[in-house]
């Protein structure tokens, strides 16, 4: 006999309201509320991870000009741009729901279920470790999870439609001048249901129903449509104002000068390689990296996976991580070597301002 879980659709809300609901539902789950699947959508919002800094991750001036709300999530991970073109889904469950406490194993199971939901819509989706969902090597959804006491929050997104250029303007990424090439490069990494299904793009309700069926079948449960309980509404009202306030949003903010852009370009035997990266010089960490050029690599997604493996990594671990990445995978590169990529990376570090190079010991 299947177990009954609660299904909630909280509709389109502001960033602060959605963050307040996350906090209220997670606390409620810890207190013994039923396991819950929540669907959510956002008014135009820029969200940073719990440990991130607004000034390091977002173009604050652009967000303010465009009326894009900013909030900090209660979970970790990277900065995101969200709007009504995306569907969010979240599981609030007792941590014993899964037979393991290994978040990667949970990600593989949960993302595998979400993949089946998307496949039922006619999209050949697949799980891409660590926690992305892709179609033909292009990201169509990201996920992440966190334990809090005896509760687990696991959340994800599905891109129905997406404004790539707006995302690039919201996020402080290396492409400071948004060229057509930079936008085209981002489009090669991201896709949407509209791009794949065109005139047959499913409605929000259809996508949510497909995901709910997949989670019901994959987890062996049934769903009963519900709403917030009285205590949850009280928590939500209590946290809503707090999550919109500067004390919450900017709590982990650090000076903008601590983030620097590193760039380099080199002609190798295997072709031209370009590296653009943001470096947190105060913490000596690589925030984000983009590797482009006219080299050959198979599978093509290997570069995207390498970029993901290096994201938010201590600089001292870059070399060993790149070497291990290629050692552990079957990747073809015509005349290009991991050492070539590392050489361009080290050249990029030398492009930092003297103060930044001094901080990281270059």
C-alpha positions as semicolon CSV with decimal commas, in nm:
position;residue;x (nm);y (nm);z (nm)
1;X;0,000;0,000;0,000
2;X;0,150;0,336;-0,105
3;X;0,204;0,617;0,142
4;X;0,017;0,945;0,115
5;X;0,220;1,263;0,072
6;X;0,101;1,621;0,051
7;X;0,110;1,812;-0,281
8;X;0,118;2,194;-0,269
9;X;0,127;2,443;-0,554
10;X;0,212;2,787;-0,417
11;X;0,200;2,958;-0,759
12;X;0,396;3,267;-0,866
13;X;0,545;3,458;-0,573
14;X;0,824;3,702;-0,495
15;X;1,172;3,582;-0,406
16;X;1,126;3,668;-0,037
17;X;0,789;3,492;-0,020
18;X;0,931;3,175;-0,176
19;X;1,231;3,177;0,059
20;X;0,998;3,228;0,357
21;X;0,789;2,931;0,244
22;X;1,103;2,719;0,213
23;X;1,195;2,803;0,570
24;X;0,844;2,749;0,705
25;X;0,797;2,414;0,530
26;X;1,141;2,287;0,632
27;X;1,080;2,373;0,997
28;X;0,737;2,212;0,974
29;X;0,892;1,897;0,828
30;X;1,136;1,884;1,119
31;X;0,837;1,906;1,355
32;X;0,669;1,603;1,195
33;X;0,457;1,747;0,911
34;X;0,380;1,505;0,626
35;X;0,632;1,461;0,347
36;X;0,553;1,724;0,086
37;X;0,607;1,794;-0,283
38;X;0,585;2,167;-0,353
39;X;0,562;2,339;-0,692
40;X;0,666;2,704;-0,707
41;X;0,735;2,984;-0,955
42;X;0,902;3,322;-0,925
43;X;0,849;3,680;-1,016
44;X;1,178;3,799;-1,176
45;X;1,435;3,719;-0,907
46;X;1,808;3,680;-0,852
47;X;1,889;3,423;-0,585
48;X;2,226;3,364;-0,425
49;X;2,324;3,054;-0,230
50;X;2,325;3,070;0,148
51;X;2,704;3,118;0,172
52;X;2,739;3,358;-0,122
53;X;2,788;3,733;-0,143
54;X;2,552;3,955;-0,344
55;X;2,829;4,188;-0,462
56;X;3,040;3,896;-0,579
57;X;2,766;3,709;-0,762
58;X;2,516;3,965;-0,897
59;X;2,509;4,292;-1,090
60;X;2,320;4,478;-0,822
61;X;2,275;4,796;-1,027
62;X;2,122;4,605;-1,318
63;X;1,885;4,415;-1,087
64;X;1,767;4,739;-0,929
65;X;1,714;4,910;-1,267
66;X;1,515;4,616;-1,400
67;X;1,308;4,557;-1,088
68;X;1,461;4,214;-1,026
69;X;1,422;4,115;-0,662
70;X;1,723;3,975;-0,476
71;X;1,718;3,717;-0,199
72;X;1,944;3,463;-0,033
73;X;1,840;3,098;-0,024
74;X;1,838;2,885;0,288
75;X;2,033;2,624;0,089
76;X;2,381;2,640;-0,065
77;X;2,480;2,634;-0,427
78;X;2,532;2,901;-0,689
79;X;2,354;3,217;-0,797
80;X;2,041;3,180;-1,012
81;X;1,811;3,396;-1,218
82;X;1,446;3,287;-1,190
83;X;1,124;3,407;-1,348
84;X;0,790;3,268;-1,465
85;X;0,958;3,075;-1,746
86;X;1,073;2,816;-1,494
87;X;0,898;2,565;-1,274
88;X;1,046;2,492;-0,935
89;X;0,983;2,169;-0,748
90;X;1,081;2,081;-0,393
91;X;1,068;1,777;-0,169
92;X;1,041;1,832;0,207
93;X;1,085;1,487;0,359
94;X;1,200;1,300;0,665
95;X;1,568;1,222;0,603
96;X;1,494;0,851;0,655
97;X;1,284;0,856;0,336
98;X;1,597;0,759;0,144
99;X;1,807;0,462;0,244
100;X;2,126;0,667;0,236
101;X;2,265;0,990;0,372
102;X;2,491;1,031;0,068
103;X;2,366;1,343;-0,110
104;X;2,512;1,234;-0,444
105;X;2,321;0,906;-0,426
106;X;2,003;1,096;-0,334
107;X;2,062;1,336;-0,622
108;X;2,099;1,044;-0,863
109;X;1,772;0,888;-0,741
110;X;1,566;1,207;-0,727
111;X;1,698;1,344;-1,057
112;X;1,636;1,006;-1,218
113;X;1,271;1,035;-1,119
114;X;1,245;1,392;-1,252
115;X;1,408;1,272;-1,575
116;X;1,130;1,014;-1,620
117;X;0,874;1,290;-1,575
118;X;1,034;1,496;-1,852
119;X;1,066;1,193;-2,080
120;X;0,693;1,138;-2,050
121;X;0,656;1,479;-2,216
122;X;0,866;1,370;-2,513
123;X;1,202;1,512;-2,399
124;X;1,505;1,281;-2,394
125;X;1,631;1,407;-2,060
126;X;1,919;1,255;-1,863
127;X;2,090;1,300;-1,527
128;X;2,429;1,476;-1,537
129;X;2,633;1,440;-1,217
130;X;2,663;1,608;-0,978
131;X;2,309;1,745;-0,981
132;X;2,195;1,869;-1,322
133;X;1,935;1,745;-1,569
134;X;2,026;1,778;-1,936
135;X;1,896;1,719;-2,286
136;X;2,155;1,635;-2,553
137;X;2,431;1,767;-2,328
138;X;2,255;2,098;-2,257
139;X;2,124;2,185;-1,911
140;X;1,745;2,203;-1,878
141;X;1,728;2,197;-1,499
142;X;1,944;2,224;-1,191
143;X;1,892;2,064;-0,851
144;X;2,038;2,064;-0,502
145;X;1,964;1,944;-0,153
146;X;2,047;1,994;0,211
147;X;1,987;1,813;0,539
148;X;1,862;2,015;0,835
149;X;1,823;1,808;1,148
150;X;1,590;1,517;1,072
151;X;1,459;1,678;0,752
152;X;1,575;1,688;0,391
153;X;1,497;1,961;0,141
154;X;1,570;1,863;-0,219
155;X;1,482;2,117;-0,487
156;X;1,505;2,154;-0,862
157;X;1,398;2,356;-1,163
158;X;1,270;2,289;-1,514
159;X;1,325;2,552;-1,784
160;X;1,014;2,596;-1,998
161;X;1,141;2,920;-2,149
162;X;1,442;3,129;-2,052
163;X;1,596;3,469;-2,128
164;X;1,966;3,386;-2,167
165;X;2,079;3,745;-2,213
166;X;1,899;3,861;-1,900
167;X;2,059;3,582;-1,700
168;X;2,404;3,691;-1,821
169;X;2,334;4,050;-1,722
170;X;2,207;3,954;-1,376
171;X;2,502;3,730;-1,289
172;X;2,852;3,871;-1,247
173;X;3,030;3,636;-1,487
174;X;3,349;3,692;-1,686
175;X;3,171;3,822;-1,999
176;X;3,167;4,180;-1,882
177;X;3,080;4,303;-2,231
178;X;2,796;4,088;-2,352
179;X;2,896;3,998;-2,705
180;X;2,693;3,787;-2,945
181;X;2,960;3,519;-2,901
182;X;2,914;3,515;-2,522
183;X;2,537;3,479;-2,555
184;X;2,575;3,207;-2,819
185;X;2,818;3,021;-2,591
186;X;2,564;3,029;-2,306
187;X;2,292;2,903;-2,539
188;X;2,510;2,604;-2,623
189;X;2,503;2,508;-2,254
190;X;2,137;2,569;-2,172
191;X;1,811;2,458;-2,333
192;X;1,437;2,474;-2,262
193;X;1,121;2,275;-2,321
194;X;1,016;2,538;-2,574
195;X;1,338;2,492;-2,769
196;X;1,284;2,116;-2,792
197;X;0,906;2,092;-2,826
198;X;0,840;2,419;-3,014
199;X;0,467;2,452;-3,086
200;X;0,394;2,156;-2,859
201;X;0,543;2,326;-2,552
202;X;0,347;2,191;-2,253
203;X;0,168;2,418;-2,011
204;X;0,286;2,469;-1,655
205;X;0,004;2,245;-1,531
206;X;0,103;1,968;-1,773
207;X;0,469;1,974;-1,665
208;X;0,376;1,972;-1,297
209;X;0,135;1,682;-1,348
210;X;0,407;1,483;-1,529
211;X;0,655;1,543;-1,250
212;X;0,400;1,456;-0,981
213;X;0,317;1,125;-1,155
214;X;0,687;1,044;-1,184
215;X;0,755;1,118;-0,817
216;X;0,452;0,916;-0,710
217;X;0,565;0,615;-0,912
218;X;0,936;0,650;-0,837
219;X;0,891;0,691;-0,463
220;X;0,595;0,455;-0,426
221;X;0,360;0,716;-0,284
222;X;0,030;0,883;-0,359
223;X;-0,030;1,257;-0,347
224;X;-0,315;1,439;-0,179
225;X;-0,356;1,801;-0,284
226;X;-0,326;2,020;0,024
227;X;-0,238;2,363;0,155
228;X;-0,028;2,519;0,427
229;X;-0,127;2,428;0,780
230;X;-0,209;2,696;1,035
231;X;0,135;2,679;1,201
232;X;0,303;2,690;0,860
233;X;0,111;3,004;0,768
234;X;0,223;3,160;1,093
235;X;0,587;3,078;1,022
236;X;0,551;3,208;0,668
237;X;0,409;3,543;0,782
238;X;0,687;3,570;1,041
239;X;0,968;3,505;0,795
240;X;0,834;3,688;0,488
241;X;0,951;4,032;0,593
242;X;1,281;3,902;0,727
243;X;1,373;3,730;0,400
244;X;1,315;4,055;0,210
245;X;1,532;4,261;0,445
246;X;1,890;4,369;0,387
247;X;2,005;4,197;0,707
248;X;1,917;3,861;0,550
249;X;2,006;3,931;0,187
250;X;2,344;4,093;0,256
251;X;2,439;3,897;0,569
252;X;2,731;3,721;0,399
253;X;2,831;4,008;0,171
254;X;3,197;4,078;0,109
255;X;3,364;4,368;-0,072
256;X;3,334;4,353;-0,450
257;X;3,710;4,407;-0,491
258;X;3,774;4,055;-0,361
259;X;3,641;3,907;-0,686
260;X;3,859;3,952;-0,994
261;X;3,833;3,844;-1,355
262;X;4,111;3,632;-1,505
263;X;4,151;3,583;-1,881
264;X;4,398;3,416;-2,115
265;X;4,418;3,281;-2,467
266;X;4,679;3,045;-2,615
267;X;4,731;2,868;-2,945
268;X;4,815;2,504;-2,873
269;X;4,885;2,212;-3,104
270;X;4,525;2,107;-3,046
271;X;4,378;2,448;-3,131
272;X;4,303;2,784;-2,973
273;X;4,204;2,772;-2,604
274;X;4,042;3,063;-2,417
275;X;3,990;3,072;-2,040
276;X;3,768;3,328;-1,864
277;X;3,721;3,295;-1,489
278;X;3,617;3,477;-1,175
279;X;3,849;3,433;-0,877
280;X;3,774;3,510;-0,513
281;X;4,121;3,639;-0,426
282;X;4,041;3,682;-0,056
283;X;3,960;3,312;-0,016
284;X;4,187;3,189;-0,299
285;X;3,900;3,010;-0,470
286;X;3,792;2,974;-0,831
287;X;3,433;3,098;-0,843
288;X;3,345;3,012;-1,203
289;X;3,531;2,924;-1,523
290;X;3,447;2,915;-1,894
291;X;3,671;2,724;-2,135
292;X;3,615;2,792;-2,505
293;X;3,809;2,770;-2,830
294;X;3,842;2,582;-3,157
295;X;3,980;2,257;-3,017
296;X;3,829;1,909;-3,060
297;X;3,692;1,715;-2,765
298;X;3,459;1,417;-2,747
299;X;3,213;1,399;-2,581
300;X;3,145;1,771;-2,626
301;X;2,986;1,793;-2,281
302;X;3,319;1,707;-2,120
303;X;3,418;2,074;-2,107
304;X;3,090;2,167;-1,937
305;X;3,143;1,885;-1,685
306;X;3,500;2,004;-1,622
307;X;3,375;2,358;-1,560
308;X;3,125;2,221;-1,308
309;X;3,395;2,016;-1,133
310;X;3,611;2,327;-1,088
311;X;3,338;2,563;-0,970
312;X;3,401;2,716;-0,624
313;X;3,718;2,511;-0,580
314;X;4,027;2,613;-0,383
315;X;4,298;2,732;-0,625
316;X;4,551;2,491;-0,478
317;X;4,331;2,199;-0,590
318;X;4,281;2,305;-0,953
319;X;4,576;2,115;-1,104
320;X;4,504;1,786;-0,926
321;X;4,133;1,812;-1,006
322;X;4,194;1,866;-1,378
323;X;4,438;1,574;-1,394
324;X;4,200;1,345;-1,204
325;X;3,907;1,454;-1,424
326;X;4,076;1,334;-1,744
327;X;4,226;1,026;-1,581
328;X;3,887;0,900;-1,464
329;X;3,700;0,951;-1,794
330;X;3,720;0,832;-2,153
331;X;3,770;1,162;-2,333
332;X;3,918;1,211;-2,680
333;X;4,118;1,527;-2,749
334;X;4,297;1,574;-3,081
335;X;4,651;1,691;-2,987
336;X;4,512;1,884;-2,689
337;X;4,627;1,774;-2,343
338;X;4,520;1,845;-1,984
339;X;4,857;2,017;-1,943
340;X;4,761;2,259;-2,223
341;X;4,441;2,354;-2,040
342;X;4,631;2,403;-1,715
343;X;4,892;2,617;-1,890
344;X;4,621;2,853;-2,015
345;X;4,465;2,857;-1,667
346;X;4,794;2,957;-1,503
347;X;4,844;3,223;-1,768
348;X;4,496;3,357;-1,686
349;X;4,592;3,386;-1,318
350;X;4,884;3,606;-1,418
351;X;4,637;3,846;-1,583
352;X;4,494;3,944;-1,244
353;X;4,571;4,283;-1,099
354;X;4,890;4,290;-0,887
355;X;4,690;4,306;-0,563
356;X;4,496;3,994;-0,659
357;X;4,810;3,805;-0,764
358;X;4,974;3,893;-0,433
359;X;4,678;3,761;-0,236
360;X;4,687;3,421;-0,404
361;X;5,065;3,397;-0,426
362;X;5,109;3,416;-0,805
